[in-house]
Structure formats: C-alpha cells, structure tokens
Amino acid sequence: MPRVRLPSASSSTSSSTETSLRAANAALVAPTERVSSGTFSPADAHHLFDELLRQATPVLVRPLDGFLAALARAPPSHACSDGPALAIDLFGRMSRGAGPRVLPPTKYTYNILMDCCRRVRRLDLTLAIFGRLFRTGIGANVVTFSSVLRSLCDAKRTEEAMDVLLHRMRKLGCIPNAISYNILLKGFCDDRRSQIALEILRMMAKGDACLPNVVTYNTVIYARRIEEAKDFFATMSTYELVPSVVTYNVMLTNLIKEGLLTEADDVFTSMEKTGCAPDSRLLNNVARLFLEKGEIIRAGYYLSKIDEKNFSLEASTVELLISLFSRGIYQKHINLLPE
C-alpha cells in the first residue's frame, strides 16, 4: 500500500500565507474597478485603507499600484475627482508607521505618485518623492524623469528642465528618449520660446539615438510661424515620418487662419491621398474655421464630409451654424443640427 504523504507544518503555513496574500490582492480589485467607473468616493477610500492597515497580511504593492493609478486617472466628473491628491494622501498614511503591513513601494509606485504630484501642481512634492526614490537605491527610468520634466515645465522652469534632460539624466544612468525631448519642446513652445525649441529639434535631428517623431513635429509645427511650419511639415519625409491626423489638423488650422485657403485645400487633398482618414475633430474644426472666414462653399464641403461619415457636429460648430441660419446666411446643412 503506497504511503500517504501528509503536509508538513511549513507547507501548511506556506499555503495559508499564499491564501492570505491572494485575499489581500482581491481586496483592492473591486475598489479599483469602482474608482474607474466613478462610484468610489474619498470617504470609501479612507475606509478601505483603515481596513487594510488593520489586517495582519501585508498590503501587496502591485494591487496597491493599480488602485493608486486609477485614482491618478480619475476624471473631474467622477466621485474621486481629486484622485491625484487623494492618492498622495493615502500613500502618506501607509508610509507613516505602517511597518511590515505594507510591502516596500516599487519604482512604479513612485512614478505614479510623482505623476499625481504633477497633476496637482506640487513641484515641491514631485522633487521630494524623486529624492526619496533615489535614497531607496531603486533608481529611476524615463517615466520617472518625464514627471520631473513635466513638473518643471508646468512651473515655467524650462531652463532647469533642459539641464535635467541634457546633463542630469545621463549622470543618473538614464538616457533621454523622444518623449523626454518632446516634453521639453512643448515646455519651451508653451513659454513662447520657440527659437530654443527649434534648437532642441535640430539637436535631436543630429543624434542617432533619439530622432524626432510625429509628436515632435506636431509640437513645433503648432508653435512656429506659418512659413516655418510649412518647411517642417515638408521635411517630415526626411525621417520617413507619416503625418498623423493631429499633424494635418494643426497645418490646416494654421493655413486657414493665415488666409492660405488654396494651400489648405491642397493639404487636405494630400491627406486623403495618403490614406490618413480625417476624424470628427478635424472636420468640425476646418468647417468651423471656413465658416468664420465666410467661406460658405468650402465649409459646406467639410460639413458634407461630416454627414457622409455619420460624425456629430461639435457644440461650437452648431452654435456658429445657428448664428448663420438666424441671419439668413447659410441654410444648406440645417439637417445636420441635432433635433
């Protein structure tokens, strides 16, 4: 008769621990889903953490990261509309005296928290968490530095952001990528210092490791004068970059505002020839701009495209059309207005 092997005390303990860990993991799944659906309030979050900090099983980092990330992304319309600030507050609770009940945070945890600090415009907290991360010895990656760069640019400290990108990132063992450069480019463009942004673009173009991408060109095309924007648009093919819908939207907006209407027509025609399908936002934007210019026939063409593709009119387009209808100027596309 074969011998039956009974589980040892250690294996029973191990099994019990695994069961407890699975239960702890599951405890954060439903709250994370409720945050995403907009039915989880700040009071619910604090009650959840009261329970987590009382339990004997350590709080697992991965489900905790998922919960904090959901809070960070909570839109203003949700119950946790102040999700980023709440995530920072809850993490602070877990850090103060939680001891072994909370497993050590990971690089991902710190990245989430730094992004939360950026969203609530707390540069001081972003830099404090960044320093704390390095004291742990975990190290940083490009996502970590992205939060630092965005926070500095949001605070109009673009010179410091450029120093971080050009010098400190490499010293700390992290190589900037296209996203890093694009953040800095946007910061200088938003700060109306597009000449420096242009120099950064040229710096990227000369390098082998970090060539410009479509987002890079979208940023500088939006910020530059129309003749320069046209030149940049034309040189995208140098890097085998295909303009996106956003690129075309920016170019069309610039051309129409500058009164270069025939060139705008040509750009839209080239867009369709390349197989880049216009979306609702682009068609509404272009139709609206032509209506504002009094270009009724051109506007009608884009309104017809909206109708063909079963897109909806945006509120600002509807408002402009109603204004024109009331003045007896434009009646052709009244059927597009919502009932």
PDB file of N, CA and C in Angstrom, residues 50 100 124 126 131 227 288:
ATOM      1  N   ASP A  50      -8.318  52.161   6.183  1.00  0.00           N
ATOM      2  CA  ASP A  50      -8.455  51.807   7.606  1.00  0.00           C
ATOM      3  C   ASP A  50      -8.426  50.291   7.759  1.00  0.00           C
ATOM      4  N   PRO A 100       5.606  46.573   8.648  1.00  0.00           N
ATOM      5  CA  PRO A 100       5.530  45.391   7.781  1.00  0.00           C
ATOM      6  C   PRO A 100       4.165  45.188   7.125  1.00  0.00           C
ATOM      7  N   ASP A 124       7.175  70.869  -5.513  1.00  0.00           N
ATOM      8  CA  ASP A 124       7.968  70.547  -4.323  1.00  0.00           C
ATOM      9  C   ASP A 124       7.825  69.083  -3.939  1.00  0.00           C
ATOM     10  N   THR A 126       6.853  66.630  -6.010  1.00  0.00           N
ATOM     11  CA  THR A 126       7.443  65.831  -7.090  1.00  0.00           C
ATOM     12  C   THR A 126       8.931  65.632  -6.843  1.00  0.00           C
ATOM     13  N   GLY A 131      13.655  62.558  -4.851  1.00  0.00           N
ATOM     14  CA  GLY A 131      14.812  62.371  -3.973  1.00  0.00           C
ATOM     15  C   GLY A 131      14.683  61.126  -3.111  1.00  0.00           C
ATOM     16  N   GLU A 227       5.268  79.988 -42.447  1.00  0.00           N
ATOM     17  CA  GLU A 227       6.264  79.582 -43.440  1.00  0.00           C
ATOM     18  C   GLU A 227       7.216  78.532 -42.869  1.00  0.00           C
ATOM     19  N   ARG A 288     -15.635  74.823 -39.202  1.00  0.00           N
ATOM     20  CA  ARG A 288     -15.863  75.999 -38.348  1.00  0.00           C
ATOM     21  C   ARG A 288     -14.968  77.174 -38.764  1.00  0.00           C
TER      22      ARG A 288
END
